[in-house]
Amino acid sequence: MISAYPTPGAVISLRSATWKVLSTSILKRGFREIHCRGLSGLVRDKESRFVWDLEKGARVLDPGAVQLLPDESPGLIDTKLHLEASFRNTPTTTRRPLTLGRAAIDDLSFQHLPVERALAQDRVRLLIADDVGLGKTLEAGLITSELALRGRADRILVVTTRAMLTQFQKEFWTRFSIPLSRLDSAAIRRMRNRIPAHYNVFDQFDRSIVSIDTLKRDAQIRDAIKHSYWDLIIIDEAHNAAARKAAAGSNSQRAELAQLLSRRTDSLLLLTATPHDGSQESFASLIEMLDPTRVPDPTRLHRTDIEDLVVRRFRSDRKVAADIGQQVPERKLIRRNFPLSPEEEVAYQSIADLHLDLDEQSTRGRAIDLFRTTLAKAIFSSPAACFETLERRIRGIENGAARGTEEDRVRLRELADQVAAIETDAFSKYQDLLRMLREIRWTGKAARDRIVIFTERIATVSWLAERLREDMGLSEEQVARVDGGSVEADVRTQEVIEAFGQEKSPIRILIASDMASEGLNLHFQCHRLIHFDLPWSLLRFQQRNGRIDRYGQDRAPLITYFVGESSHPKVRQMWVLEKLVEKDEAAQSGVGDPAVFLGKGDAEEEEAVVAEAIASGIGADAFDAEMNVRAAEAEDHMSLDDEFAALFGDYATPAVPEPDAETTAKQAPPRLFPDTFTYASKMVERLSRPEERVFASLPAISREDRTIRMVIPDDMRARDGFGYASEGAVDGRYMPEEAVGSGDRIELTDQAQVINQAIDQAKMQERSWPTVQYLWDVHPILEWFADRASTFFPEHSAPVAPLSRLAGGEVAVVMHGAIPNANGAPVVDRWAVVIRGSDGTVRIEEVPDFITRMRLAEDTPGRAVEDLGLAQSAISVAVDRFQTHLVELRREQGARIQQDLNEVLDRLAKLEGRFRTQLVLDLGDVADSNTDLTPAEKRRLTIRRSREQRIERMFQDWTEWFERTRHMVDDPNPYVDVKAVFVG
């Protein structure tokens, strides 16, 4: 029986492999279970659990017994590459941002705040609610990169809309070198054909992206979520998953799914430009996903409770405007007035005068729910949409599937005949669209003069696609559509949107429903947007405009909308939507949050307000006055109620004070090579030696252009039959298949401007993914380099080499040590050089200082080690000294960490007290007994007990999380790694 039990952080030998212990626990029979991560060979990065007492031959490796291997490589290149790989592959614990100004994006200072805010948190939980088009995806990419460098983003799940899958995946790869496996319907189908039915889908993909609708409708995948856990989950367009006052059906399912996801991850990012629907409850539902302990009462949020969880800036904010003002051309709104044709006047008048029994019998009482309102929305879109709506209702009445009397059926049939009489020539809005295209001399020949047309109705999408092809002489492939109407909509949508952004694509007009109004980049080859019908929501109008009016647009966005003119008073009173456009202009000019005009922050709720205005016939001017009153009341409310103003205003408070220079220097991870490209080029050169047998053909390295061109080696290809990758394709852990060029060639560069040019060039070619990849600290090829570097010196060995600048008899031992928490993650992380002098004295030197003093980054002449025994004898001394140093660090840090933990636990205790106070306010102080209670009191008691259990469980979970992540393992001999030994 083995008596020496391993502690978290220790490295062990077990079953002929080397493992790092992450955590330990005592089983019922007294045996000790260890949770490990593999460090070598086939088990590398694989996590497993073992019963230590039952493992024969298992042992804790003694860091002092490391085998020394003389480095005979030219210029000690093997030692240098081995050290650099270790520096880069070891997670850092610094809270200083490491990626700002270094990713392949424009460095905008306002985008630093979310990164700083996230790194200031113990558990990264952040709502990024910046305005449309300000780069929330890029901010999420920066945060993800920071977490990856800290070993806190090994498993990532991104949840977004179907239309955004490819765009989000491509942004993360091209800008940040973060590969995500895209789980669209086709990929899931292929995967299910390859893995056993009982396998968890998400076990096959460490980093994946999936649409929220796929998760929502697939019961097997939903069940897999319950048995999976991620380091980081990002929910894009998170407002779709927020609890809304009118939420039902699909929206309610999304909210439940998002709540489940929030409990299955360590870190969570929520991205949305519309974080609330005007109510505190909707805002609170997002905060609850981030940290449920902050919301004792969803109807009474306090900014001081949640400020560290939210970042929100508007375009009108001073800092934002200063960063992007010169780089986003000012948009131009174009209003097109057109007179209704006689045929249209008849149909519009009939709808304005329409009275239906089914509307009179409606119990919901809202104008938006009336069928007459549905018809008004449809006719505002197109006669085709209105006729389709009428025919469907008439058929429903006739076969008993829909409400409506015989009198209703007759009236609707008469109206359908009137709508059918509106031929193409009489469809005045469409004729004005054709007239506009002729006026601007648009022919569809110019590759970068494309048009996106938005309409609410799929029937209108179909009708426009057919008519524009015929009337404008356009081919089938020149007019594309995105409406989500097909079974394979997610795949087809991604293909169309990809093509629309490609200069060589034949697409000239994209006709889209509002499924394409959120998040998508449609501005690469397009600066013209047409609202064929205006949405009944100001938020939706802004979202549509944001597809081309966004950061990165290089031409002034031209946004066109249509307003009909009628001779009939009732019909004129129906046209109120143009007033929404005026309010959008006001919001752009400085109001900030457009929700003030309609008093809502949700598109569906805004539609209900507009429907009331149209149904009541108050007219455009009266509707405009109503919106002005709401905005004024909101302003008065904010001036009188500071809490309201604070809650729904911006969130742009700086995160934490800048660390002092000395602290920053100590926290910066050491580097031997000046930059990532130099390290990568040296590593590729080393692996290109014939004896390595890594590359089938020699890579090409250009230090002048700072590029590395190579064919993907077999080591980076997928080997297993699971997952959705084809056999022998590039391993998705290293890069998406789309990023690999013909002949399996890739190109790496550390020049951000080259990446930006490659992205732009890809838009002009048939393939939209550039084959040039951004080589920086986050690129997964560095993990492959680390794997290869580990073969230079076998397990539990270290290089030993002479250095002429060390004094005779001196031995310098480069070491790394960490004090882990109960989860095995480092709390204290330390690199150092322990130097034993010829007189036996021992001192510790910082690694960067040692590298500089020894000129180790320069050419280093190699020679044989004369006295290996001298080096070997110094190791145990160095290990003892460094372990003592780590224990001292633990003692120093422990007091501060315990003080921070006490503050956190005090805060949680106060919040729990507020929850229990709220419980009494909501349900009263019911006696905790069923004796002599009325039925109503018994029900209240049952509800109270349920809520008490939920409160207790919630605070216990969060308390345990903080205790496990803050508590440092109390090992008197913490495990340390000897990385290299130098002798004088």
XYZ file of C-alpha atoms in Angstrom, residues 37-553:
517
model
C -4.842 15.725 -16.274
C -2.465 13.826 -18.558
C 0.898 15.390 -19.366
C 2.382 12.918 -21.800
C 1.749 10.809 -24.861
C -1.739 9.560 -25.583
C -3.160 10.914 -22.321
C -1.973 14.506 -22.853
C -4.731 16.949 -21.825
C -7.108 14.078 -21.040
C -8.747 14.184 -17.605
C -9.295 11.006 -15.595
C -10.041 9.879 -12.045
C -8.222 7.100 -10.204
C -8.460 5.449 -6.796
C -4.902 6.039 -5.650
C -4.860 3.214 -3.092
C -5.687 0.637 -5.770
C -3.134 1.738 -8.349
C -0.081 -0.525 -8.234
C 3.190 1.183 -9.054
C 1.736 4.686 -8.796
C 4.182 7.178 -7.335
C 4.668 10.886 -6.792
C 7.591 12.083 -8.860
C 10.393 13.718 -6.908
C 11.332 17.014 -8.608
C 14.806 16.676 -7.148
C 15.361 13.355 -8.915
C 15.085 14.828 -12.402
C 17.456 13.320 -14.960
C 19.884 15.799 -16.520
C 20.593 15.475 -20.253
C 23.432 17.505 -21.784
C 22.258 19.738 -24.613
C 24.552 19.319 -27.569
C 22.393 21.271 -30.043
C 23.915 24.249 -31.913
C 23.642 27.417 -29.837
C 21.664 25.488 -27.187
C 18.627 25.855 -29.438
C 16.904 22.778 -27.969
C 17.185 24.190 -24.455
C 15.955 27.599 -25.577
C 12.970 26.169 -27.443
C 12.204 23.862 -24.530
C 12.228 26.821 -22.118
C 10.189 29.094 -24.380
C 7.582 26.387 -24.893
C 7.381 25.954 -21.124
C 7.048 29.709 -20.558
C 4.247 29.968 -23.090
C 2.431 26.744 -22.221
C 2.204 27.503 -18.495
C -0.960 29.407 -17.513
C -0.306 32.765 -15.909
C -2.166 34.156 -12.896
C -1.612 37.850 -13.611
C -4.670 40.081 -13.840
C -2.867 42.455 -16.144
C -4.314 42.353 -19.707
C -1.899 40.637 -22.077
C -3.718 40.993 -25.423
C -4.713 44.664 -25.681
C -3.291 46.242 -28.824
C -1.994 42.879 -30.032
C -4.970 41.095 -31.634
C -5.701 41.407 -35.366
C -8.205 44.206 -34.800
C -8.077 47.975 -34.602
C -7.012 48.958 -31.115
C -9.925 51.036 -29.811
C -9.531 52.229 -26.240
C -13.224 51.890 -25.366
C -12.960 48.134 -26.081
C -10.361 47.784 -23.304
C -12.928 48.287 -20.552
C -14.730 44.910 -20.865
C -11.364 43.121 -20.778
C -10.218 44.982 -17.682
C -13.610 44.469 -16.024
C -13.509 40.714 -16.732
C -9.962 40.246 -15.424
C -10.858 42.130 -12.248
C -13.433 39.441 -11.448
C -12.666 36.181 -9.677
C -15.305 34.424 -11.729
C -15.718 36.066 -15.120
C -19.406 36.914 -15.469
C -20.133 39.875 -17.698
C -23.002 41.399 -19.663
C -21.610 43.363 -22.629
C -24.506 45.549 -23.747
C -22.787 48.043 -26.052
C -24.729 49.744 -28.827
C -25.309 48.121 -32.231
C -22.141 47.895 -34.326
C -19.585 48.694 -31.593
C -17.839 45.311 -31.697
C -19.246 43.139 -28.924
C -17.944 40.031 -30.710
C -14.446 41.528 -30.760
C -14.655 42.409 -27.066
C -15.704 38.829 -26.344
C -12.754 37.622 -28.444
C -10.309 39.677 -26.389
C -11.708 38.320 -23.117
C -11.631 34.756 -24.436
C -7.988 35.223 -25.482
C -7.096 36.477 -22.012
C -8.783 33.490 -20.389
C -7.049 31.098 -22.798
C -3.644 32.440 -21.752
C -4.630 31.683 -18.155
C -5.749 28.129 -18.873
C -9.363 29.107 -18.259
C -10.810 28.608 -21.753
C -9.951 25.033 -22.674
C -13.640 24.238 -23.123
C -15.730 26.904 -24.839
C -19.334 26.925 -26.021
C -20.696 29.819 -28.087
C -24.475 30.038 -28.476
C -25.756 32.392 -31.149
C -28.459 32.735 -33.800
C -28.513 30.459 -36.835
C -27.572 33.302 -39.129
C -24.522 34.216 -37.024
C -22.832 30.805 -36.786
C -20.266 31.167 -39.565
C -19.651 34.876 -39.018
C -18.920 34.447 -35.314
C -16.748 31.387 -35.972
C -14.772 33.240 -38.638
C -14.284 36.366 -36.505
C -12.907 34.312 -33.617
C -10.521 32.463 -35.913
C -9.263 35.215 -38.225
C -8.964 37.912 -35.535
C -7.987 35.864 -32.475
C -6.865 32.419 -33.762
C -9.482 30.703 -31.592
C -10.931 27.655 -33.405
C -14.597 26.785 -32.839
C -16.275 23.658 -34.231
C -19.493 24.724 -35.970
C -22.401 22.490 -34.947
C -24.965 23.326 -37.595
C -27.621 20.829 -38.664
C -25.345 19.181 -41.244
C -22.463 18.770 -38.771
C -24.753 17.312 -36.104
C -26.195 14.847 -38.603
C -22.701 13.689 -39.662
C -21.607 13.446 -36.050
C -24.561 11.281 -35.048
C -23.700 8.862 -37.813
C -20.247 8.399 -36.274
C -20.661 8.298 -32.498
C -22.598 5.791 -30.385
C -26.059 6.978 -29.395
C -25.198 7.158 -25.676
C -22.156 9.414 -26.208
C -22.365 13.013 -25.087
C -22.172 15.281 -28.123
C -20.207 17.941 -26.291
C -17.535 15.496 -25.117
C -16.414 15.347 -28.748
C -15.801 19.099 -29.063
C -13.842 21.175 -26.585
C -14.601 24.425 -28.387
C -17.835 24.642 -30.338
C -20.466 27.054 -31.619
C -24.143 26.184 -31.996
C -27.407 28.027 -32.589
C -29.776 28.505 -29.688
C -32.644 27.142 -31.797
C -30.727 23.906 -32.409
C -30.234 23.521 -28.656
C -33.835 24.397 -28.008
C -35.426 21.915 -30.415
C -33.029 18.976 -29.995
C -33.889 17.027 -26.835
C -30.771 14.858 -27.051
C -28.495 17.894 -27.165
C -30.402 19.586 -24.321
C -29.869 16.488 -22.204
C -26.158 16.508 -23.109
C -25.874 20.044 -21.708
C -27.008 18.823 -18.297
C -24.055 16.415 -18.229
C -21.439 18.804 -19.604
C -19.421 21.619 -18.115
C -17.478 24.407 -19.823
C -14.787 26.857 -18.817
C -16.546 29.586 -20.792
C -19.954 29.991 -22.401
C -20.773 32.986 -24.606
C -24.440 33.694 -25.358
C -24.724 36.079 -28.299
C -27.870 38.183 -28.847
C -28.690 37.337 -25.244
C -31.871 39.436 -25.215
C -33.494 36.529 -27.088
C -32.965 34.469 -23.940
C -34.037 37.123 -21.424
C -37.306 36.801 -19.532
C -39.779 39.150 -21.205
C -43.074 40.315 -19.797
C -44.902 38.810 -22.765
C -42.618 35.778 -23.093
C -44.272 32.560 -24.141
C -43.516 29.471 -26.201
C -40.212 29.829 -28.043
C -38.990 32.814 -26.020
C -39.742 31.042 -22.750
C -37.842 27.939 -23.933
C -34.822 30.073 -24.833
C -34.883 31.695 -21.390
C -35.002 28.299 -19.648
C -32.176 27.012 -21.833
C -30.012 30.056 -21.092
C -30.590 29.617 -17.359
C -29.453 25.995 -17.662
C -26.338 27.007 -19.610
C -25.465 29.642 -17.015
C -25.198 26.887 -14.392
C -22.965 24.684 -16.542
C -19.989 27.002 -16.887
C -17.315 28.693 -14.865
C -17.227 31.920 -16.903
C -20.145 33.467 -18.771
C -20.384 36.308 -21.286
C -23.741 37.693 -22.419
C -23.758 39.891 -25.535
C -26.690 42.103 -26.528
C -27.427 45.662 -27.587
C -30.881 45.544 -25.940
C -30.437 44.208 -22.391
C -33.964 44.991 -21.205
C -37.497 45.599 -22.452
C -37.992 48.668 -20.287
C -38.678 46.568 -17.217
C -36.343 45.718 -14.397
C -37.528 42.104 -14.557
C -36.080 41.524 -18.043
C -32.786 43.150 -17.047
C -32.780 41.131 -13.822
C -33.178 37.850 -15.728
C -29.843 38.465 -17.469
C -28.177 39.444 -14.198
C -29.524 36.250 -12.613
C -27.750 34.210 -15.300
C -24.492 35.928 -14.394
C -24.878 35.850 -10.624
C -28.263 34.957 -9.080
C -27.107 36.100 -5.648
C -27.295 39.733 -6.828
C -31.063 39.709 -7.414
C -33.094 39.408 -4.191
C -36.032 41.128 -5.898
C -36.213 41.222 -9.734
C -38.457 44.279 -9.566
C -35.943 46.297 -7.530
C -32.446 46.120 -8.926
C -29.762 48.412 -7.535
C -26.860 49.530 -9.669
C -24.397 49.209 -6.791
C -25.205 45.480 -6.629
C -24.539 44.768 -10.316
C -22.173 47.436 -11.661
C -19.197 45.082 -11.894
C -21.270 42.698 -14.034
C -22.309 45.124 -16.798
C -20.598 47.121 -19.539
C -22.829 49.348 -21.657
C -21.887 52.260 -23.937
C -23.813 54.120 -26.637
C -22.471 55.534 -29.885
C -23.065 59.003 -28.516
C -20.723 58.378 -25.561
C -17.745 60.703 -25.689
C -15.044 58.026 -25.534
C -16.780 55.859 -28.105
C -17.321 58.761 -30.481
C -13.680 59.793 -30.121
C -12.532 56.289 -31.108
C -14.829 55.587 -34.047
C -15.995 59.040 -35.134
C -13.626 59.352 -38.081
C -13.799 55.678 -39.042
C -17.558 55.249 -39.483
C -18.968 57.439 -42.294
C -22.155 59.288 -41.409
C -25.225 57.540 -42.690
C -27.874 59.135 -44.886
C -31.591 58.370 -44.476
C -33.630 58.682 -47.663
C -37.404 58.990 -47.450
C -39.384 58.035 -50.565
C -42.963 59.293 -50.676
C -45.254 57.550 -53.146
C -48.988 57.932 -53.882
C -51.156 54.862 -53.449
C -52.766 53.552 -56.616
C -56.577 53.483 -56.899
C -56.554 49.711 -56.401
C -54.472 50.097 -53.254
C -56.705 52.879 -51.942
C -59.680 50.513 -52.139
C -57.901 47.730 -50.256
C -56.407 50.051 -47.617
C -59.774 51.721 -47.057
C -61.449 48.351 -46.628
C -58.891 47.294 -44.017
C -59.281 50.626 -42.185
C -63.055 50.110 -42.072
C -62.965 46.358 -41.450
C -64.957 44.970 -38.538
C -64.784 41.262 -37.843
C -66.707 39.102 -35.416
C -63.528 37.193 -34.597
C -61.936 40.456 -33.433
C -64.963 41.374 -31.358
C -64.810 37.939 -29.725
C -61.098 38.228 -28.964
C -60.370 38.003 -25.237
C -56.836 39.351 -25.366
C -57.899 42.961 -25.832
C -54.754 44.249 -27.551
C -54.734 45.821 -30.990
C -51.675 43.766 -31.961
C -53.741 40.593 -31.458
C -56.586 41.675 -33.756
C -56.743 40.070 -37.182
C -57.402 43.478 -38.683
C -53.998 44.536 -37.326
C -52.418 41.454 -38.880
C -53.906 42.458 -42.217
C -52.635 46.026 -41.837
C -49.103 44.732 -41.224
C -49.412 42.436 -44.225
C -50.679 45.101 -46.655
C -47.946 47.483 -45.494
C -45.529 44.764 -46.610
C -47.062 43.721 -49.943
C -50.303 42.643 -51.580
C -48.794 39.157 -51.881
C -48.310 38.945 -48.100
C -51.814 40.274 -47.443
C -53.422 37.884 -49.944
C -51.582 34.913 -48.424
C -52.778 35.920 -44.934
C -56.375 36.281 -46.142
C -56.420 32.977 -48.003
C -55.007 31.101 -44.999
C -57.678 32.542 -42.678
C -60.493 31.912 -45.136
C -59.434 28.274 -45.524
C -59.197 27.978 -41.743
C -62.718 29.313 -41.256
C -64.063 26.999 -43.950
C -62.520 23.853 -42.451
C -63.078 24.874 -38.830
C -59.371 25.208 -38.002
C -59.511 28.994 -37.353
C -61.865 31.364 -35.548
C -64.357 33.398 -37.586
C -68.026 33.491 -38.562
C -69.583 33.042 -41.984
C -69.995 36.826 -42.122
C -66.249 37.166 -41.471
C -65.512 34.728 -44.293
C -67.612 36.744 -46.721
C -65.960 40.035 -45.738
C -62.502 38.519 -46.002
C -63.283 37.027 -49.413
C -64.362 40.447 -50.659
C -61.157 41.945 -49.289
C -59.075 39.158 -50.860
C -60.590 39.977 -54.248
C -59.681 43.652 -53.754
C -56.096 42.769 -52.778
C -55.809 40.372 -55.725
C -56.739 43.269 -58.007
C -53.490 45.053 -57.052
C -51.388 43.897 -59.971
C -47.676 44.627 -60.192
C -48.278 47.865 -62.102
C -50.650 48.998 -59.358
C -48.268 48.106 -56.530
C -47.016 51.669 -56.167
C -44.296 51.031 -53.541
C -42.670 48.442 -55.746
C -42.906 50.717 -58.752
C -41.216 53.462 -56.714
C -38.458 50.988 -55.811
C -37.872 50.330 -59.517
C -37.945 54.080 -60.157
C -35.335 54.646 -57.450
C -33.031 51.975 -58.897
C -33.275 53.671 -62.298
C -32.592 57.079 -60.743
C -29.359 55.933 -59.120
C -28.491 54.047 -62.336
C -28.173 50.778 -60.500
C -27.695 47.862 -62.880
C -26.206 45.163 -60.708
C -22.970 45.112 -62.665
C -20.737 46.752 -60.020
C -19.477 44.086 -57.615
C -19.349 46.434 -54.599
C -22.666 48.173 -55.211
C -24.970 45.666 -53.589
C -28.319 46.138 -51.934
C -29.885 44.495 -48.903
C -33.675 44.723 -48.756
C -35.472 44.023 -45.475
C -39.084 42.956 -45.214
C -41.039 41.327 -42.409
C -42.999 38.831 -44.482
C -41.610 35.719 -46.165
C -44.289 35.998 -48.840
C -42.906 39.432 -49.686
C -39.382 38.021 -49.811
C -40.514 35.423 -52.367
C -42.491 37.910 -54.427
C -39.673 40.478 -54.537
C -37.083 37.875 -55.508
C -39.166 36.759 -58.466
C -40.170 40.243 -59.659
C -36.733 41.857 -59.288
C -35.117 39.114 -61.340
C -37.624 39.707 -64.122
C -37.935 43.499 -64.004
C -34.235 44.233 -63.451
C -32.975 41.553 -65.825
C -31.117 39.757 -63.035
C -30.211 36.083 -63.034
C -31.343 33.526 -60.466
C -28.029 33.692 -58.620
C -27.884 37.509 -58.561
C -30.869 37.747 -56.213
C -30.524 35.799 -52.950
C -32.824 35.450 -49.973
C -32.475 34.820 -46.252
C -35.689 34.093 -44.413
C -35.223 30.916 -42.348
C -38.094 29.235 -44.141
C -36.416 25.972 -45.117
C -35.555 22.897 -43.061
C -31.822 23.396 -43.671
C -32.128 27.140 -43.073
C -29.055 27.445 -40.861
C -26.707 25.937 -43.461
C -28.271 27.764 -46.419
C -28.355 31.068 -44.525
C -24.658 30.868 -43.719
C -23.813 30.070 -47.340
C -25.803 33.038 -48.663
C -24.417 35.514 -46.130
C -20.862 34.302 -46.783
C -21.395 34.773 -50.514
C -22.946 38.234 -50.094
C -19.709 39.403 -48.486
C -17.542 38.033 -51.324
C -16.621 40.423 -54.129
C -16.504 37.594 -56.686
C -19.929 36.323 -55.690
C -22.636 37.023 -58.282
C -25.145 38.096 -55.611
C -26.195 41.722 -56.072
C -29.442 41.896 -54.073
C -30.035 40.177 -50.740
C -33.683 40.079 -49.660
C -33.949 39.282 -45.965
C -36.549 38.819 -43.300
C -35.834 40.045 -39.784
C -34.020 36.827 -38.930
C -31.041 38.614 -40.534
C -31.521 41.852 -38.596
C -29.337 40.901 -35.623
C -25.564 40.787 -35.470
C -24.719 40.042 -39.090
C -22.011 41.883 -41.004
C -23.567 42.812 -44.345
C -21.396 45.867 -44.986
C -18.363 44.379 -46.687
C -19.641 44.847 -50.263
C -22.799 46.794 -49.465
C -23.664 50.332 -48.371
C -27.304 50.446 -49.535
C -30.115 49.202 -47.308
C -33.798 49.407 -48.180
C -36.651 48.978 -45.738
C -39.243 47.685 -48.185
C -41.605 47.775 -45.252
C -40.803 49.636 -42.057
C -40.778 47.447 -38.939
C -43.290 48.321 -36.242
C -40.445 48.497 -33.757
C -37.797 51.173 -33.320
C -35.382 48.585 -31.961
C -35.859 46.415 -35.037
C -35.296 49.449 -37.269
C -31.998 50.134 -35.524
C -30.981 46.488 -35.695
C -31.630 46.366 -39.433
C -29.657 49.554 -40.029
C -26.781 48.188 -37.987
C -26.118 45.513 -40.608
C -24.433 48.109 -42.847
C -24.119 51.111 -40.493
C -21.367 49.655 -38.350
C -17.690 49.877 -37.569
C -15.699 48.792 -40.637
C -18.044 50.359 -43.206
